[in-house]
Backbone as JSON, one array per atom type, in Angstrom:
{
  "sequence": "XXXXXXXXXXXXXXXXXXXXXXXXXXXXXXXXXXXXXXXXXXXXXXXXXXXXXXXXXXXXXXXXXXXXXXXXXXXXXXXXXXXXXXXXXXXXXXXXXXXXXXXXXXXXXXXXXXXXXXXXXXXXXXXXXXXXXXXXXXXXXXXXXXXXXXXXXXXXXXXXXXXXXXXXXXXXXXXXXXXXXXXXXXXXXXXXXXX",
  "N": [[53.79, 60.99, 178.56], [52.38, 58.44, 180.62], [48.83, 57.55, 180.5], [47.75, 56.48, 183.37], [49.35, 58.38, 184.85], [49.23, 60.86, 184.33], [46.35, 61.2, 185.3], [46.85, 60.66, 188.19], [48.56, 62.87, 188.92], [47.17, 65.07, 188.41], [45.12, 64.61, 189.94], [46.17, 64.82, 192.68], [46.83, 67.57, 192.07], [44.68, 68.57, 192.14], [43.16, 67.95, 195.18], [45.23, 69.38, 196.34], [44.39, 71.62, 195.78], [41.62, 72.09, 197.37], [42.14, 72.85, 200.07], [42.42, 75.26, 199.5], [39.88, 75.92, 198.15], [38.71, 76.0, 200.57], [38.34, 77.91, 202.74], [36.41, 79.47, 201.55], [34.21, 77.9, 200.89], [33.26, 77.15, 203.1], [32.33, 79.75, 204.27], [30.32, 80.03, 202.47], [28.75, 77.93, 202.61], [27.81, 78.37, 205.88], [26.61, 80.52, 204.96], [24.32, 79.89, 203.25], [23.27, 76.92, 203.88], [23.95, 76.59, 206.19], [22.61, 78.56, 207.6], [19.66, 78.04, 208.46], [18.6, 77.58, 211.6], [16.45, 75.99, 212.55], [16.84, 73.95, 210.13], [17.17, 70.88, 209.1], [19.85, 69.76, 207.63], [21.4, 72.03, 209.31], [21.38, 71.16, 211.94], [22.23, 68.6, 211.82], [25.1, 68.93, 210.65], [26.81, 70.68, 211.53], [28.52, 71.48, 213.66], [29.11, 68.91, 214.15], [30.16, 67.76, 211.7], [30.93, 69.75, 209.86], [32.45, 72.28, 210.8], [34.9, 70.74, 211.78], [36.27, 69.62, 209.83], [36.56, 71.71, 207.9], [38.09, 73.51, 209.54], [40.7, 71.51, 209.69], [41.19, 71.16, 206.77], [42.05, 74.59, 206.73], [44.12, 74.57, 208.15], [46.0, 72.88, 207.71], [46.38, 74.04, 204.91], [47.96, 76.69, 205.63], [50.54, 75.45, 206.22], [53.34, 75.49, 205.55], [55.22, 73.81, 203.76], [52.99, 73.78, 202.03], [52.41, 75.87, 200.5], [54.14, 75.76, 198.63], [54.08, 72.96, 197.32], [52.03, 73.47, 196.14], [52.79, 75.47, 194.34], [54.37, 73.97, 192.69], [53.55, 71.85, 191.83], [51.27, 73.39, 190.92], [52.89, 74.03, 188.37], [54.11, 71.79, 187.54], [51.68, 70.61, 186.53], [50.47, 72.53, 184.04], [52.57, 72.63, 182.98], [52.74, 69.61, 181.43], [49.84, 69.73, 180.51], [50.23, 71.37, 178.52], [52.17, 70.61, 176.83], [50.6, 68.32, 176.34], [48.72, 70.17, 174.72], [50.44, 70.81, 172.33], [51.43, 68.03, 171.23], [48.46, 67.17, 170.39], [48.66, 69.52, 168.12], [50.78, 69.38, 166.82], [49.59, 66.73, 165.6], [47.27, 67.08, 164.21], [47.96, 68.7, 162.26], [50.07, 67.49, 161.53], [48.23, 65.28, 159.89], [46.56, 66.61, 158.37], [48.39, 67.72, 156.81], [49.31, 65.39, 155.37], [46.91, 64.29, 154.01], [46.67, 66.63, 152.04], [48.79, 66.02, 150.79], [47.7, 63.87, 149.68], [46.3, 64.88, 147.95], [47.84, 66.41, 146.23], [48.97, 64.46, 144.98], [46.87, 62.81, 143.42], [45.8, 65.11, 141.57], [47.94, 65.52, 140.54], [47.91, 63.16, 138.91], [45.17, 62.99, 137.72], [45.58, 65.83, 135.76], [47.37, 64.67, 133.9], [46.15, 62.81, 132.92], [44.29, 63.76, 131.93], [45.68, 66.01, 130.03], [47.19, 63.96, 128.11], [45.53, 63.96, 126.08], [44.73, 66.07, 125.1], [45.39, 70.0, 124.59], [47.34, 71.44, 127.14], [46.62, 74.58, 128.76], [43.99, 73.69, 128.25], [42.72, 71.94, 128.25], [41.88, 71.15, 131.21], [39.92, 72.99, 132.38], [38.11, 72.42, 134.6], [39.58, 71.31, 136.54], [41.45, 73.53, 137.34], [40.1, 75.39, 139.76], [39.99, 73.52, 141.95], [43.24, 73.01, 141.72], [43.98, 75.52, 142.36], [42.61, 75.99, 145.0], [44.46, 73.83, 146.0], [46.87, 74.44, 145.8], [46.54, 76.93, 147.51], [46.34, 76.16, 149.89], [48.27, 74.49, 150.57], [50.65, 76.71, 150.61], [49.69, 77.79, 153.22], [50.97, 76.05, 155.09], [53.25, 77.04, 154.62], [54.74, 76.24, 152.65], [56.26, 76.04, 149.26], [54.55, 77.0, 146.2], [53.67, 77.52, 143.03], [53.2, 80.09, 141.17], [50.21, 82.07, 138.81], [51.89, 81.74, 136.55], [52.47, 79.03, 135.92], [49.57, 78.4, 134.37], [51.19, 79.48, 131.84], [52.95, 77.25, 130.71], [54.47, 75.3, 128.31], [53.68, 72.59, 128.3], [51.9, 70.21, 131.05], [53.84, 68.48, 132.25], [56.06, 69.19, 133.97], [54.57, 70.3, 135.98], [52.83, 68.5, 136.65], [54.85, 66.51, 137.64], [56.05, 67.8, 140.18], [53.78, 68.04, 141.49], [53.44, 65.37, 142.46], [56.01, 64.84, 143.29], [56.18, 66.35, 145.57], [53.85, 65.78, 146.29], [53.88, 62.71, 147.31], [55.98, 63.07, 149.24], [54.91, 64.48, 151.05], [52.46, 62.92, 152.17], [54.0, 60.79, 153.31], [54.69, 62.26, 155.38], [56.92, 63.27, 155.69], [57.74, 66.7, 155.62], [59.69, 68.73, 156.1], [61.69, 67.3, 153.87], [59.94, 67.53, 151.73], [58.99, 70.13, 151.62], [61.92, 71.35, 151.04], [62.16, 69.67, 148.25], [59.97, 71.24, 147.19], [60.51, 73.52, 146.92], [62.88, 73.13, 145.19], [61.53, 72.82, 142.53], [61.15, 75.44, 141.82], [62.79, 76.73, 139.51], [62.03, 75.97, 137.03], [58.87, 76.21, 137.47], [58.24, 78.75, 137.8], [58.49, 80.81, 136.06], [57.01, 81.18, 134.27], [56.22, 80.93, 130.49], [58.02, 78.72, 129.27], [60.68, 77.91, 126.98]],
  "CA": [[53.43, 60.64, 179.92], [51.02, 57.75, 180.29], [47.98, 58.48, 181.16], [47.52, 56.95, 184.86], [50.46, 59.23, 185.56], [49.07, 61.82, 184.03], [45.48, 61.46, 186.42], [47.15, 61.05, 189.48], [48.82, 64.39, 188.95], [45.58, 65.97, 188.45], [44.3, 64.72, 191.09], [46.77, 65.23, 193.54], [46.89, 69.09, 192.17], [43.27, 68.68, 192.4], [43.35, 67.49, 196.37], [45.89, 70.04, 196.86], [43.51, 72.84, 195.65], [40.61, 71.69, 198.17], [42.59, 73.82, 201.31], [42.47, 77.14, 199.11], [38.84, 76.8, 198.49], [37.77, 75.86, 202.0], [37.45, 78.81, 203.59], [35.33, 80.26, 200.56], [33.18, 76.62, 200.55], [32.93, 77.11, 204.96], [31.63, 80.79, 204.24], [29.3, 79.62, 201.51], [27.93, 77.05, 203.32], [27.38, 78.85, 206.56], [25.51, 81.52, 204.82], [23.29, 79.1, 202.83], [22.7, 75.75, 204.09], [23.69, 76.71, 207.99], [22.18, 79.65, 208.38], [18.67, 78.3, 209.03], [18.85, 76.75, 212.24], [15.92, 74.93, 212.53], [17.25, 73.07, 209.09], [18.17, 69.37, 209.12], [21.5, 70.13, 207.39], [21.84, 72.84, 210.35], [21.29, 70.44, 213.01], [22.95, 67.66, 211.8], [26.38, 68.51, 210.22], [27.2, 72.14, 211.83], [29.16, 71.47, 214.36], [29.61, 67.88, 214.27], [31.5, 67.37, 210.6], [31.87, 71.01, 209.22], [33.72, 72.59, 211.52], [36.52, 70.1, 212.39], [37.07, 69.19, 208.53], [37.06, 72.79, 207.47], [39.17, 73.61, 210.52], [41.89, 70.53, 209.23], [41.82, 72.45, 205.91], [42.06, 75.94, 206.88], [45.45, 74.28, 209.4], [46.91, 72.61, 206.17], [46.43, 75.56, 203.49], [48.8, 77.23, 206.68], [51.69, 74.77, 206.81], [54.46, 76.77, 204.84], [55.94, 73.58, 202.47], [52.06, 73.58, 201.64], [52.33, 76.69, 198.99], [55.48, 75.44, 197.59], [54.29, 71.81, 196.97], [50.96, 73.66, 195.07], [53.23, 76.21, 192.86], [55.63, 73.48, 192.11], [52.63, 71.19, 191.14], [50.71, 74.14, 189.35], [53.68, 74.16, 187.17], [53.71, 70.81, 186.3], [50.43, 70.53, 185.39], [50.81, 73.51, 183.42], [53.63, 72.07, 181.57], [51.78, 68.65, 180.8], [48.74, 70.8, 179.42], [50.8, 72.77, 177.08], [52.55, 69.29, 175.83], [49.42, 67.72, 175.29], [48.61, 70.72, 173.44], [51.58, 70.72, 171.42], [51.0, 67.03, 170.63], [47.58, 67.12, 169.6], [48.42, 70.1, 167.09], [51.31, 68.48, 165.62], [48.95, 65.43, 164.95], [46.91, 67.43, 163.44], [49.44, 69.12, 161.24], [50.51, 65.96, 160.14], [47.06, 64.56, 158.83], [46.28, 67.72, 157.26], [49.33, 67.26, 155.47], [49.07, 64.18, 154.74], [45.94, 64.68, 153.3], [47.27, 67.62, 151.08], [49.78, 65.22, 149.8], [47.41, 63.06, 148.47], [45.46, 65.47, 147.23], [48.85, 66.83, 144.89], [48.91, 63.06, 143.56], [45.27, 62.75, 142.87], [45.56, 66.9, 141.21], [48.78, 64.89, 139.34], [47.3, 61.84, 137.7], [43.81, 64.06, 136.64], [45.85, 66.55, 134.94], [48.27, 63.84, 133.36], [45.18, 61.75, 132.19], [43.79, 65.11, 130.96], [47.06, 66.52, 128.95], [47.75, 63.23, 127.49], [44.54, 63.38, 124.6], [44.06, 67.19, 124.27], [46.58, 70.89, 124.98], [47.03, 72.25, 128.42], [45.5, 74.07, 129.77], [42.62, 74.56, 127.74], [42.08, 70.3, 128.63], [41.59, 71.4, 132.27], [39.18, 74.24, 133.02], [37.04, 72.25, 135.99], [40.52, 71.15, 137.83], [41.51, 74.77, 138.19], [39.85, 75.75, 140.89], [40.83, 72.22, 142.82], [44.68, 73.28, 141.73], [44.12, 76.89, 142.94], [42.61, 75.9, 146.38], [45.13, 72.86, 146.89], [48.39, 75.2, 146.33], [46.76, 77.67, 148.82], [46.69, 75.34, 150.85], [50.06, 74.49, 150.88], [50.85, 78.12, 151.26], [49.4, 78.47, 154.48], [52.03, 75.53, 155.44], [54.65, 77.8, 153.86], [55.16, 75.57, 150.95], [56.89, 76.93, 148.3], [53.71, 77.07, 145.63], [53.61, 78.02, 141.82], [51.87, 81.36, 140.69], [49.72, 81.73, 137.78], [52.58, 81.36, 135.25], [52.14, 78.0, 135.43], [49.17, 77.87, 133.22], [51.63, 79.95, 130.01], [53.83, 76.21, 130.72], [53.59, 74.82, 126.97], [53.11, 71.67, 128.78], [51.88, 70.22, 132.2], [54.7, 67.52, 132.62], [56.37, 69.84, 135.17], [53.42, 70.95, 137.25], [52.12, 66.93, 137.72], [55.7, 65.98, 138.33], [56.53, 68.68, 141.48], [52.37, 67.4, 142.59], [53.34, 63.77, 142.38], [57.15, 64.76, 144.09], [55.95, 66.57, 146.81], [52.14, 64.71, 146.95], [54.54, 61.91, 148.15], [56.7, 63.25, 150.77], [53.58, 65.23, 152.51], [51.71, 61.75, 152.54], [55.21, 59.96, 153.78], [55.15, 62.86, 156.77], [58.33, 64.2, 155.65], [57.85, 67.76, 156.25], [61.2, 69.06, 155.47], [62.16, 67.12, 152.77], [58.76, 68.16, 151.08], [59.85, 71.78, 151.42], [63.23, 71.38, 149.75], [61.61, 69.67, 147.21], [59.32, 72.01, 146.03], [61.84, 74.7, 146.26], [63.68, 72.23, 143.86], [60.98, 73.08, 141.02], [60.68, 76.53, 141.57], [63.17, 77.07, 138.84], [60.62, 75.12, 136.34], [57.85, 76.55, 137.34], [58.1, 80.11, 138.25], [59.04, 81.54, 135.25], [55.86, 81.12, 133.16], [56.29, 80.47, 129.6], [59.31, 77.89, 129.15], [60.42, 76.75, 125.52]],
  "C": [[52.22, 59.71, 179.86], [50.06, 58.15, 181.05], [47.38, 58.09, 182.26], [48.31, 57.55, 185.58], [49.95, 60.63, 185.34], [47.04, 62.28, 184.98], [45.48, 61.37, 187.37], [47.85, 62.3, 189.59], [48.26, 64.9, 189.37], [45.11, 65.87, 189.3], [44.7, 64.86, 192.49], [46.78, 66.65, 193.6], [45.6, 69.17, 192.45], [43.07, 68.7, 194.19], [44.28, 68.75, 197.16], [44.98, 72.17, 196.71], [42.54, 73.12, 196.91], [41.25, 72.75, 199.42], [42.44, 76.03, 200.39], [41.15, 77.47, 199.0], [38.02, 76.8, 199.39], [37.46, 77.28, 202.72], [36.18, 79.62, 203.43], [34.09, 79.08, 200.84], [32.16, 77.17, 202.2], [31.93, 78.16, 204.23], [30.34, 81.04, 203.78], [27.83, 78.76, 202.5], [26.96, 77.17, 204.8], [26.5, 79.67, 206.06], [24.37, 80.98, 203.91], [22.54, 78.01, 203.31], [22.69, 75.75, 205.79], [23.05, 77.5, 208.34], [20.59, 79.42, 209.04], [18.82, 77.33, 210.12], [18.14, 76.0, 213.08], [16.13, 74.03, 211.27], [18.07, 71.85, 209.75], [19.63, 69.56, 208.67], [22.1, 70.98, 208.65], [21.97, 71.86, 211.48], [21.82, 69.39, 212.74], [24.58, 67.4, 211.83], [27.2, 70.11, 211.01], [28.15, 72.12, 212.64], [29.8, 70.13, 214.53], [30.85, 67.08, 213.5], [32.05, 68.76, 210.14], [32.97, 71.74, 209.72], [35.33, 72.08, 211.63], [37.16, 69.74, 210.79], [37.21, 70.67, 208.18], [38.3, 73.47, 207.9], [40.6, 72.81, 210.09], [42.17, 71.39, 207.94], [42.49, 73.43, 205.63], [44.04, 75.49, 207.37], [46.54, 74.07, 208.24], [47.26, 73.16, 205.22], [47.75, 76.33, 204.58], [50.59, 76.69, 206.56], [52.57, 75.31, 205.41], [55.32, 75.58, 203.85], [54.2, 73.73, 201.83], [51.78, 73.96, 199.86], [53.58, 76.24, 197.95], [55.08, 74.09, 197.08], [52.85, 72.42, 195.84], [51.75, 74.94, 194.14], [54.23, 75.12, 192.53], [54.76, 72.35, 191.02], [52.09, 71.71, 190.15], [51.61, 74.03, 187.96], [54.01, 72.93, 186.4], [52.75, 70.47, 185.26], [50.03, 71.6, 184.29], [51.24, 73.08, 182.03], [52.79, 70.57, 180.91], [50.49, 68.89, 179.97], [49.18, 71.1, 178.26], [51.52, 71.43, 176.17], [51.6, 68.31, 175.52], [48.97, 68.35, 174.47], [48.94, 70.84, 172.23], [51.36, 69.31, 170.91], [49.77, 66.98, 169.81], [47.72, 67.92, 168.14], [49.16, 69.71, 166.2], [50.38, 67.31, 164.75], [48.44, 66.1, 164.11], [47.21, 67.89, 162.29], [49.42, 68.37, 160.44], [49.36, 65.24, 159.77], [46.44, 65.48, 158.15], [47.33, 67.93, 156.41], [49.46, 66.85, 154.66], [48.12, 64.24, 153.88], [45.74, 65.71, 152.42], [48.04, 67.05, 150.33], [49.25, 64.37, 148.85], [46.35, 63.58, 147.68], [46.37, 66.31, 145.49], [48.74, 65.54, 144.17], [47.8, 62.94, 142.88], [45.47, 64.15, 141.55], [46.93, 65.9, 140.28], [48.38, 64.31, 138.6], [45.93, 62.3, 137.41], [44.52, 64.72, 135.71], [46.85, 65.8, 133.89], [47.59, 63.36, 132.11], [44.94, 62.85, 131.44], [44.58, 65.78, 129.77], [47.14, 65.64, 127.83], [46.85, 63.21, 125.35], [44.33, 65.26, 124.3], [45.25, 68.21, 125.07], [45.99, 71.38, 126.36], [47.14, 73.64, 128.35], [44.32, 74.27, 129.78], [41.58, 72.94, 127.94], [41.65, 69.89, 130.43], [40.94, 72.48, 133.18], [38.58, 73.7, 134.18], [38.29, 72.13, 137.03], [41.09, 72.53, 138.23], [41.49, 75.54, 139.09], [40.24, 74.96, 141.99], [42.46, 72.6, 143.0], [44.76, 74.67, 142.84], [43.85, 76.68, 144.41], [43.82, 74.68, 147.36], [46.47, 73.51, 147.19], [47.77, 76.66, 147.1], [46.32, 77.19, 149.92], [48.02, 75.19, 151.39], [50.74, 75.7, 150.84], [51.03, 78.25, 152.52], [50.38, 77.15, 155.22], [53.56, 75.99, 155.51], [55.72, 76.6, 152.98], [55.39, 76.1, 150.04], [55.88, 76.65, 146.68], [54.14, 77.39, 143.97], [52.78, 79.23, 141.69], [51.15, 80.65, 139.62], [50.65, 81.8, 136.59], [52.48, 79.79, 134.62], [51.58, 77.45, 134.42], [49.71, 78.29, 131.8], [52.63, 78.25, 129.87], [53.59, 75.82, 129.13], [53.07, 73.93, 126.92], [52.82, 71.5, 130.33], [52.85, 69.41, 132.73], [55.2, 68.07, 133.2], [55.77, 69.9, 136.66], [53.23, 69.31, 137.85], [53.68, 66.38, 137.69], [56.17, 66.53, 140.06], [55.07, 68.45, 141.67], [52.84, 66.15, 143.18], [54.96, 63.84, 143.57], [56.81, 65.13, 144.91], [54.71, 65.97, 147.57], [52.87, 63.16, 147.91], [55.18, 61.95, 149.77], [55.53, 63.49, 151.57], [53.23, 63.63, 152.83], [52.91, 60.74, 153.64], [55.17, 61.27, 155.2], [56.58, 63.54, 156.74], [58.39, 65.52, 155.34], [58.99, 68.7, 155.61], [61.99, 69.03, 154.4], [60.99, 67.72, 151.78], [59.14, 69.75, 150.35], [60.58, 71.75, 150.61], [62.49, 71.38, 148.66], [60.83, 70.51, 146.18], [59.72, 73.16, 145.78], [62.84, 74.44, 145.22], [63.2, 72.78, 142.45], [60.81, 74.29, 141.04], [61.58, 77.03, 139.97], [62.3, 76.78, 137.25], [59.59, 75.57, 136.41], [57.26, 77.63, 137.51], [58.41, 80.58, 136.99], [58.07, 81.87, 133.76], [56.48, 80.01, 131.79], [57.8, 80.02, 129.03], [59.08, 77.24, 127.77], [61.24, 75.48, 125.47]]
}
């Protein structure tokens, strides 16, 4: 919904509110600002503007499509709320994803570079903790993760291939296919020590 469609709404449900809280505003106003009646506000607006606009109010909150055009409105604006909500959290979603994805490629090509000159995974004690917090991360997505068998692997060429396959999709926004995917390597990588 663009968004001068989406502030004339508002402000029509807004406009349409104004009759529900007049009689509370009148009441208010009489017992604060009218009640002293040597006061300038008392002597100026008391009878001359409050009355007859509160009065138009009070007449209009009355007229019987009145309540039906403010529950039919509440419910739009309702619904437009809850889908901007829903939008914003997807966004979010998806750049916390995203940003998980390229955190598996990055967590790939360290442990790659690392493997290549000395044995895993005695050539990666500091990334550890980086690995451990990035796949519970992707947990709490319900990403299909590795345990700790991983580190009995005899090598890491598994682990930084299913980072680097799924570090892709997340970053690409593909969601779904991501998933599959790393349900793809569970057979590879669940099972600990593979000869």
């Amino acid at each position: 919904m663009s968004r001068w469609l989406k502030n004339l709404l508002f402000g029509i449900w807004g406009l349409l509110l104004v009759p529900l809280i007049a009689p509370a505003l009148k009441r208010w106003l009489e017992e604060n600002i009218f009640s002293d009646p040597e006061g300038m506000a008392s002597a100026a607006f008391r009878n001359a503007i409050a009355t007859p606009v509160f009065s138009n109010f009070l007449a209009l909150g009355q007229q019987p499509w009145f309540k039906l055009a403010l529950v039919f409105l509440t419910g739009i604006v309702v619904g437009v709320s809850l889908e901007w909500l829903n939008r914003r959290s997807d966004g979010k979603k998806a750049s916390e994803l995203r940003s998980l994805g390229w955190k598996f490629r990055s967590l790939s090509e360290s442990i790659k570079t690392r493997t290549a000159s000395s044995r895993w995974p005695d050539s990666v004690p500091d990334l550890k903790p980086a690995l451990q917090s990035v796949l519970s991360s992707a947990r709490k997505f319900e990403l299909w993760v590795p345990n700790e068998h991983v580190y009995q692997l005899p090598d890491a060429s598994f682990l930084c291939e299913y980072l680097r396959c799924v570090g892709r999709l997340l970053e690409d926004g593909d969601f779904s296919e991501a998933r599959r995917e790393a349900l793809s390597w569970r057979p590879f990588l669940d099972n600990g020590a593979l000869s």
